[in-house]
XYZ file of C-alpha atoms in Angstrom:
580
model
C 25.834 2.926 -7.103
C 28.680 5.074 -5.780
C 29.942 5.928 -2.374
C 32.120 3.819 -0.233
C 30.745 2.109 2.876
C 32.806 4.275 5.215
C 32.446 1.859 8.031
C 34.603 -1.235 8.869
C 32.779 -4.084 10.412
C 29.335 -2.471 10.377
C 27.578 -5.772 9.764
C 29.501 -7.890 12.312
C 28.857 -8.420 16.064
C 32.202 -8.687 17.757
C 33.524 -10.607 20.716
C 32.695 -10.393 24.428
C 34.725 -8.185 26.741
C 35.998 -10.745 29.117
C 32.671 -11.154 30.973
C 32.341 -7.575 32.066
C 28.872 -7.458 30.763
C 25.963 -5.181 31.416
C 22.335 -5.931 30.747
C 22.821 -9.053 28.776
C 26.562 -9.350 27.961
C 26.516 -7.906 24.491
C 29.466 -6.285 22.749
C 29.982 -2.621 22.212
C 32.718 -0.706 20.390
C 33.624 2.758 21.356
C 35.401 4.787 18.690
C 37.836 7.352 20.112
C 38.934 9.914 17.479
C 41.691 7.870 16.027
C 39.452 4.921 15.454
C 40.800 2.702 18.192
C 38.082 0.453 19.586
C 37.279 -0.963 22.957
C 35.001 -3.789 23.470
C 32.517 -3.934 26.257
C 29.043 -5.244 26.903
C 25.757 -3.431 26.433
C 22.097 -4.379 26.762
C 19.711 -5.602 24.047
C 21.888 -8.065 22.172
C 23.124 -5.368 19.721
C 26.564 -4.043 19.601
C 26.956 -0.270 20.375
C 29.578 2.166 19.098
C 30.070 5.652 20.608
C 31.644 8.089 18.126
C 33.802 10.658 19.658
C 35.774 13.499 18.346
C 36.149 12.130 14.839
C 33.531 14.314 13.288
C 32.193 11.348 11.448
C 28.610 10.524 10.518
C 27.576 10.191 14.138
C 29.170 13.510 15.302
C 26.087 15.814 15.057
C 24.212 16.199 18.296
C 20.395 15.826 18.689
C 18.237 18.791 17.214
C 16.616 19.583 20.567
C 18.136 18.272 23.703
C 15.687 19.165 26.656
C 12.428 17.357 27.262
C 10.759 20.718 27.624
C 12.070 21.980 24.302
C 11.039 18.610 22.637
C 7.332 18.830 23.577
C 6.332 21.475 20.923
C 8.408 19.856 18.369
C 6.866 16.455 19.039
C 3.360 18.099 18.858
C 4.423 19.633 15.455
C 5.660 16.113 14.200
C 2.370 14.427 15.277
C 0.387 17.176 13.376
C 2.480 16.876 10.375
C 2.165 12.984 10.459
C -1.595 13.448 10.855
C -1.845 15.472 7.550
C -0.212 12.643 5.724
C -1.962 9.827 7.549
C -5.617 11.040 7.536
C -5.365 12.057 3.722
C -6.263 8.802 2.087
C -8.998 7.803 4.355
C -10.728 11.150 4.457
C -10.787 11.438 0.744
C -12.102 7.952 0.091
C -15.350 8.573 1.750
C -16.099 11.625 -0.251
C -15.472 10.026 -3.674
C -19.149 9.653 -4.653
C -19.820 13.482 -3.989
C -16.531 14.451 -5.779
C -17.423 12.319 -8.816
C -21.023 13.708 -8.763
C -19.719 17.178 -8.834
C -16.721 16.962 -11.091
C -17.414 13.799 -13.091
C -14.449 11.620 -14.244
C -15.696 8.242 -12.889
C -13.407 6.337 -15.057
C -10.164 8.052 -13.669
C -11.095 8.902 -10.047
C -8.813 6.132 -8.897
C -5.995 8.479 -9.722
C -6.892 10.594 -6.879
C -5.219 7.962 -4.840
C -2.767 6.604 -7.185
C -1.433 9.883 -8.243
C -0.889 10.921 -4.399
C 0.755 7.626 -3.635
C 3.136 7.910 -6.667
C 4.235 11.424 -5.724
C 4.884 10.345 -2.081
C 6.795 7.167 -3.078
C 9.162 8.477 -5.745
C 10.138 11.710 -3.769
C 11.061 9.907 -0.510
C 14.710 9.203 -1.518
C 15.160 12.799 -2.663
C 13.891 14.340 0.508
C 15.955 11.956 2.642
C 19.089 13.013 0.828
C 18.126 16.758 1.007
C 17.605 16.382 4.846
C 20.992 14.920 5.219
C 22.499 17.572 3.180
C 20.772 20.751 4.225
C 19.027 19.841 7.470
C 15.747 18.502 8.524
C 13.983 21.798 9.293
C 14.117 23.365 5.828
C 12.802 20.114 4.161
C 9.989 19.693 6.680
C 8.967 23.471 6.400
C 9.019 23.085 2.591
C 6.993 19.828 2.814
C 4.233 21.383 4.970
C 3.944 24.475 2.769
C 3.891 22.315 -0.452
C 1.087 20.044 1.202
C -0.932 23.112 2.260
C -0.627 24.688 -1.249
C -1.725 21.456 -2.800
C -4.747 21.231 -0.415
C -5.840 24.894 -1.346
C -5.579 23.905 -5.056
C -7.543 20.759 -4.423
C -10.299 22.622 -2.900
C -10.417 24.995 -5.844
C -10.429 22.218 -8.612
C -12.832 22.727 -11.377
C -12.672 19.247 -12.929
C -11.367 15.818 -12.254
C -8.155 16.369 -14.236
C -7.292 19.470 -12.184
C -7.999 17.644 -8.877
C -5.731 14.726 -9.768
C -3.003 17.212 -10.762
C -3.292 19.163 -7.471
C -3.444 15.791 -5.572
C -0.012 15.027 -6.947
C 1.132 18.428 -5.763
C -0.099 17.343 -2.234
C 1.782 14.111 -2.600
C 5.065 15.995 -3.284
C 4.552 17.599 0.082
C 3.510 14.316 1.698
C 6.792 12.652 0.753
C 8.619 15.164 2.731
C 6.240 14.973 5.681
C 6.526 11.123 5.863
C 10.249 10.719 5.702
C 11.416 13.851 7.578
C 9.030 13.416 10.510
C 10.320 9.924 11.108
C 13.965 11.167 10.804
C 13.471 14.059 13.200
C 11.849 11.666 15.631
C 15.154 9.621 15.637
C 17.186 12.824 15.981
C 15.230 13.978 19.072
C 15.552 10.944 21.186
C 18.389 8.666 22.200
C 17.975 5.024 21.539
C 16.337 3.970 24.820
C 13.685 6.669 24.452
C 12.730 6.365 20.787
C 9.966 3.788 21.265
C 8.093 6.590 23.038
C 7.977 8.901 20.012
C 7.467 6.092 17.627
C 4.525 4.913 19.620
C 3.155 8.456 19.512
C 3.530 8.415 15.854
C 1.913 4.986 15.411
C -1.014 6.293 17.510
C -1.475 9.074 14.919
C -1.780 6.591 12.175
C -4.267 4.481 14.229
C -6.385 7.469 15.182
C -6.375 8.778 11.629
C -7.562 5.357 10.262
C -10.713 5.518 12.448
C -11.233 9.296 12.269
C -10.627 9.845 8.727
C -13.736 8.069 7.287
C -15.955 9.609 9.937
C -14.789 13.187 9.283
C -14.776 12.769 5.546
C -18.338 11.462 5.581
C -19.593 14.210 7.786
C -17.867 16.949 5.693
C -19.132 15.421 2.413
C -22.594 14.784 3.647
C -23.338 17.983 5.633
C -20.942 20.588 4.219
C -19.078 20.240 0.911
C -16.422 17.813 -0.167
C -14.014 20.765 -0.667
C -13.702 21.052 3.111
C -11.943 17.890 3.302
C -8.978 19.617 1.921
C -9.499 23.028 3.486
C -9.511 21.354 6.951
C -5.782 20.765 6.427
C -5.050 24.461 6.619
C -5.453 25.130 10.372
C -3.786 21.725 11.230
C -0.807 22.529 8.880
C -0.501 26.180 10.055
C -0.082 25.192 13.633
C 2.399 22.436 12.680
C 4.267 25.056 10.641
C 4.517 27.581 13.318
C 5.637 24.959 15.858
C 8.461 23.801 13.614
C 9.617 27.378 12.701
C 9.480 28.581 16.358
C 10.736 25.555 18.319
C 12.867 23.255 16.130
C 16.418 24.312 16.571
C 18.981 22.291 14.752
C 22.647 22.459 15.865
C 25.033 24.439 13.890
C 27.180 22.421 11.711
C 30.704 23.229 10.327
C 30.534 24.928 6.958
C 31.648 22.262 4.408
C 34.880 23.008 2.397
C 32.884 22.756 -0.886
C 29.284 23.778 -1.717
C 26.948 20.887 -1.284
C 25.826 19.449 -4.696
C 22.534 17.964 -5.304
C 22.263 15.039 -7.619
C 19.421 16.391 -9.776
C 20.079 13.966 -12.561
C 19.753 11.112 -10.107
C 16.710 12.648 -8.659
C 15.127 12.945 -11.958
C 16.058 9.389 -13.026
C 14.625 7.905 -9.671
C 11.400 9.966 -10.146
C 11.000 8.794 -13.727
C 11.786 5.175 -12.895
C 9.410 5.106 -9.935
C 6.633 7.010 -11.778
C 6.619 4.485 -14.792
C 6.881 1.382 -12.421
C 4.133 2.512 -10.145
C 1.931 3.524 -13.012
C 2.293 0.015 -14.459
C 1.586 -1.674 -11.269
C -1.396 0.598 -10.224
C -3.073 0.587 -13.640
C -2.175 -2.899 -14.844
C -5.168 -5.241 -14.749
C -7.447 -2.243 -14.108
C -7.183 0.206 -16.863
C -5.680 -2.255 -19.257
C -4.720 -6.041 -19.262
C -1.365 -7.091 -17.790
C -0.203 -8.472 -21.138
C -1.343 -5.472 -23.297
C 1.000 -3.003 -24.931
C 0.560 -0.283 -22.128
C 1.613 -2.658 -19.333
C 4.434 -4.290 -21.134
C 5.608 -0.847 -22.510
C 5.686 0.683 -19.061
C 7.348 -2.195 -17.466
C 9.925 -2.289 -20.108
C 10.628 1.458 -19.965
C 10.925 1.358 -16.343
C 13.494 -1.429 -16.414
C 15.545 0.539 -18.951
C 15.265 3.708 -16.782
C 16.326 1.658 -13.664
C 19.477 0.533 -15.411
C 20.108 4.196 -16.362
C 19.447 5.255 -12.795
C 22.220 2.799 -11.544
C 24.706 4.237 -14.033
C 24.003 7.846 -13.003
C 24.103 7.143 -9.318
C 27.511 5.324 -9.657
C 28.939 8.401 -11.262
C 27.336 11.003 -8.881
C 29.539 12.550 -6.212
C 26.494 12.732 -3.804
C 23.840 10.065 -5.144
C 20.254 10.240 -4.049
C 20.373 6.644 -3.360
C 24.071 5.769 -2.288
C 25.459 2.419 -2.691
C 26.024 1.918 1.025
C 22.221 1.640 1.581
C 22.374 -1.736 0.030
C 25.961 -2.781 0.851
C 25.431 -2.545 4.560
C 23.696 -5.794 5.657
C 21.620 -4.106 8.394
C 20.043 -1.569 6.178
C 19.647 -3.879 3.180
C 17.942 -6.569 5.349
C 15.654 -4.035 6.982
C 14.721 -2.484 3.596
C 13.799 -5.954 2.224
C 11.931 -7.021 5.308
C 9.845 -3.836 5.392
C 9.259 -4.114 1.676
C 7.717 -7.532 2.307
C 5.727 -6.178 5.165
C 4.273 -3.548 2.696
C 3.413 -6.395 0.441
C 1.461 -8.346 3.094
C -0.275 -5.242 4.422
C -2.379 -5.241 1.184
C -4.386 -8.265 2.438
C -5.925 -6.682 5.486
C -6.164 -3.059 4.368
C -7.415 -3.652 0.691
C -9.327 -7.073 0.737
C -10.556 -7.361 4.292
C -13.283 -4.723 3.948
C -14.389 -6.519 0.781
C -14.524 -9.789 2.698
C -16.423 -8.137 5.545
C -18.970 -6.680 3.244
C -19.425 -9.369 0.518
C -18.991 -12.562 2.634
C -20.070 -11.431 6.188
C -22.902 -8.954 4.833
C -21.650 -6.117 6.983
C -22.209 -2.412 6.052
C -19.337 -0.071 5.192
C -18.983 1.222 8.858
C -19.020 -2.199 10.393
C -16.589 -3.489 7.794
C -14.220 -0.617 8.701
C -14.366 -1.474 12.368
C -13.176 -5.032 11.602
C -10.114 -3.496 10.081
C -9.696 -0.693 12.569
C -9.028 -3.013 15.520
C -5.744 -3.785 13.975
C -4.820 -0.131 14.534
C -5.767 -0.390 18.238
C -3.305 -3.135 19.071
C -0.374 -1.939 16.754
C 0.748 1.219 18.686
C 0.268 -0.624 22.086
C 2.519 -3.367 20.905
C 5.054 -0.947 19.441
C 5.154 1.029 22.587
C 6.047 -2.021 24.562
C 8.487 -3.569 22.126
C 11.482 -1.889 23.710
C 10.909 -4.218 26.650
C 11.639 -7.018 24.370
C 14.402 -5.777 22.138
C 16.286 -4.304 24.986
C 16.615 -7.932 26.234
C 17.036 -10.043 23.134
C 17.880 -7.469 20.474
C 16.289 -5.951 17.450
C 16.572 -8.862 15.056
C 15.139 -11.476 17.404
C 12.155 -9.296 18.417
C 11.352 -8.527 14.794
C 11.622 -12.231 13.997
C 9.160 -13.083 16.799
C 6.702 -10.579 15.526
C 6.749 -11.633 11.886
C 6.549 -15.331 12.947
C 3.427 -14.524 14.823
C 2.087 -12.537 11.829
C 2.738 -15.607 9.645
C 0.671 -17.916 11.698
C -2.147 -15.427 11.931
C -2.249 -14.838 8.229
C -2.275 -18.643 7.677
C -5.140 -18.874 10.164
C -7.345 -16.565 8.138
C -8.272 -19.238 5.443
C -9.345 -21.601 8.254
C -12.122 -19.346 9.399
C -15.609 -20.937 9.002
C -17.953 -19.719 6.180
C -19.572 -17.428 6.577
C -18.462 -17.034 10.264
C -18.988 -14.221 12.702
C -17.513 -10.737 12.349
C -15.524 -11.280 15.603
C -13.566 -14.013 13.928
C -11.610 -11.774 11.445
C -11.665 -8.891 13.978
C -9.748 -11.064 16.519
C -7.194 -12.085 13.948
C -6.710 -8.404 12.995
C -6.216 -7.477 16.629
C -3.507 -10.132 16.989
C -2.020 -9.072 13.565
C -1.574 -5.540 14.625
C 0.112 -6.567 17.852
C 2.515 -8.909 15.820
C 3.386 -6.196 13.232
C 3.867 -3.609 15.957
C 6.486 -5.909 17.426
C 8.057 -6.266 13.964
C 8.164 -2.883 12.388
C 9.043 -0.590 15.201
C 12.299 -2.502 16.444
C 13.509 -2.562 12.731
C 12.953 1.170 12.269
C 14.564 2.130 15.569
C 17.353 -0.446 15.126
C 18.341 0.768 11.770
C 18.128 4.448 12.503
C 20.490 3.612 15.360
C 23.078 2.078 13.097
C 23.824 5.401 11.283
C 24.833 8.972 12.411
C 22.937 12.204 11.724
C 24.455 12.776 8.324
C 23.169 9.449 7.056
C 19.894 9.164 8.995
C 17.708 10.949 6.480
C 18.768 8.822 3.675
C 18.400 5.606 5.611
C 14.920 6.373 6.912
C 13.870 7.275 3.380
C 15.133 4.104 1.903
C 13.073 2.097 4.522
C 9.851 4.047 3.779
C 10.514 3.922 0.044
C 10.786 0.031 0.130
C 7.704 -0.313 2.184
C 5.731 1.920 -0.190
C 6.916 -0.014 -3.232
C 6.070 -3.270 -1.445
C 2.439 -1.935 -0.932
C 2.230 -1.108 -4.725
C 3.548 -4.367 -5.775
C 1.256 -6.121 -3.342
C -1.912 -4.352 -4.667
C -1.046 -5.407 -8.244
C 0.005 -8.931 -7.443
C -2.837 -9.791 -4.990
C -5.449 -7.990 -7.190
C -4.338 -10.318 -10.055
C -4.463 -13.400 -7.638
C -7.963 -12.625 -6.397
C -9.523 -11.846 -9.761
C -7.974 -15.106 -11.109
C -9.434 -17.195 -8.218
C -12.720 -15.374 -8.496
C -13.075 -16.024 -12.248
C -12.164 -19.666 -11.959
C -14.688 -20.219 -9.152
C -17.533 -18.438 -11.138
C -17.154 -20.754 -14.166
C -19.717 -23.126 -12.887
C -22.011 -20.617 -11.240
C -25.685 -21.373 -11.304
C -26.388 -18.245 -13.382
C -24.602 -16.838 -16.393
C -23.135 -13.488 -17.106
C -21.618 -12.870 -13.700
C -18.691 -10.427 -13.642
C -15.305 -11.927 -13.201
C -13.858 -8.771 -11.417
C -13.786 -8.607 -7.645
C -14.890 -5.008 -7.454
C -17.797 -5.557 -9.909
C -18.944 -8.632 -8.009
C -18.836 -6.750 -4.752
C -21.058 -4.016 -6.159
C -23.317 -6.566 -7.526
C -23.825 -8.180 -4.156
C -24.867 -4.834 -2.729
C -28.095 -5.199 -4.713
C -30.381 -7.795 -2.975
C -32.309 -8.641 -6.158
C -29.179 -8.972 -8.418
C -29.013 -12.865 -7.957
C -30.993 -15.779 -6.789
C -30.350 -17.200 -3.288
C -28.252 -20.037 -4.762
C -26.229 -17.752 -6.979
C -25.668 -15.213 -4.191
C -24.303 -17.974 -1.992
C -22.122 -19.211 -4.750
C -20.702 -15.821 -5.425
C -20.081 -15.210 -1.706
C -18.147 -18.420 -1.456
C -16.057 -17.388 -4.609
C -15.145 -14.119 -2.921
C -14.363 -15.958 0.310
C -11.917 -18.342 -1.703
C -10.437 -15.352 -3.524
C -9.643 -13.479 -0.292
C -8.341 -16.706 1.363
C -5.796 -17.059 -1.372
C -4.609 -13.368 -0.951
C -4.110 -14.184 2.779
C -2.048 -17.216 1.832
C -0.029 -14.919 -0.446
C 0.386 -12.380 2.383
C 1.761 -15.315 4.494
C 4.167 -15.919 1.760
C 5.302 -12.392 1.998
C 5.757 -12.743 5.816
C 7.998 -15.742 5.031
C 10.116 -13.559 2.769
C 10.449 -10.947 5.465
C 11.712 -13.717 7.970
C 13.976 -14.965 5.273
C 15.489 -11.463 4.844
C 16.179 -11.156 8.488
C 17.648 -14.731 8.941
C 19.910 -14.692 5.875
C 20.916 -11.066 5.793
C 20.512 -9.230 9.019
C 23.458 -9.403 11.433
C 22.678 -11.080 14.669
C 23.669 -7.877 16.436
C 22.823 -4.485 14.988
C 26.059 -2.230 15.082
C 24.525 0.555 17.151
C 26.096 3.965 17.101
C 25.506 5.963 20.228
C 25.312 9.695 19.657
C 27.922 11.756 21.463
C 25.357 13.942 23.021
C 22.410 12.647 25.094
C 19.550 14.929 26.141
C 19.901 16.443 29.525
C 17.719 19.003 31.575
C 20.734 21.251 31.842
C 21.568 21.387 28.186
C 20.245 24.097 25.960
C 18.055 23.820 22.950
C 20.874 24.201 20.444
C 22.507 20.977 21.278
C 24.928 21.386 24.105
C 27.618 18.817 24.405
C 27.041 15.813 26.619
C 28.473 12.384 26.960
C 27.353 8.785 27.291
C 29.820 6.082 27.213
C 29.212 2.653 25.851
C 31.481 1.123 28.565
C 30.494 0.602 32.033
């Protein structure tokens, strides 16, 4: 892919400044216009650079500079994130009512797959657009597109139309997810970013708990179409706050008109669409070794090669080569992709385990999972106290090491066990992953300036989403394979070999004899155990990426303007030195 790195020594740490350390004796490099560097010490174990006067990637000031001016913008970001976060959980509870009204039982899974597909493949495009034209127009367009999709979903007349309109929703959701995270990094300097990231994590946690409840109430006591119409007032408030209060700094007019790499965008979209379709539908709609799976995987490989060729020739590529050439960004992309892989175990298979093995109802099973969302934002909010002392890389390694041990502990749980056993593990897992994810996101966003932050953030989220899709396909095949092998010697014949089918059968008390029921439950238990072992393998891959690729000290760029009470909302100039 094209595009030079544009930064010398971005992946290296640097030497100490003769013992003049501050907060831990770590090196900082201050770039002064002509590119001369001065070494000094700075906290957190990560080297810092303050760009001045050079007009480079770090030269743009924050979008809003006063705490008072930030508050309505933060509220808008939280509302926008809530739209994207609550979407999947609120729709899932209304599926029986939707299918009963519109039909389409055989294809209803595309209500989720289509949305996920649209979000994932558009993330790189929106990241590049936000770096080129600014965050505000991309976020405004994303909210409007999401709301238009919501209205269309509420008016759907059959399942095919609803799936198509969900894809429209996903096109807006891609802009929401990436741009909200990017603006959050623009608003706050490095030392304050955990505050906004913790708030956004709280939005996801609240949505995970509130979504099923709200969706169930609307589907049961009103009409399923209200689960889409409820987005309108929330989105309208978010849109008004963004338009009214988000003021981006004026930037010099470029010498040439910005060009959008539409050929690259189309190639990325087509490649991602075919690959995700193969991963989502393989082993479900058709066997893995069937012609549709092999054809989609082969076509996606050909398109991926074509995408690389297009991006190398593009003047402003959607996925620039420096995203993978810089060690810090490449390592974080791979580590968070592995995290997306392991997250499939608790989010997809734990509810099945809770209902089929522990015998819990859907609400209680959801609670076992939701405890993870309680500890995650708390851990994320406190993570800055750790990485300010030992650095981003070490903090993330501690978090993922803990997650690895917790995932390996799951197969050691007694059978059938008590509900608090997996709930306790999920509580600990949420704390470990909060300590892992937030330092990496804050760290990688702090290694680039304004003009590259949207692309960097989008690449991280894109890799995490692809990791989740790969994990769902991979672990689904593992679970069904283990289940089929364990059911070969079942005391009754004719048992289904698919995990979903077995789970549905266990909901009927008279489906099996007592001996057969116990055998099937043990088979499900074994299948989920193997999934968690696979998730532990993904955790090991994340650790490996950080150990082998991530620099020991992240090359931090300190923005030339820091928020002050006296500064105006248009980004008045300020100063923060890296040197003491």
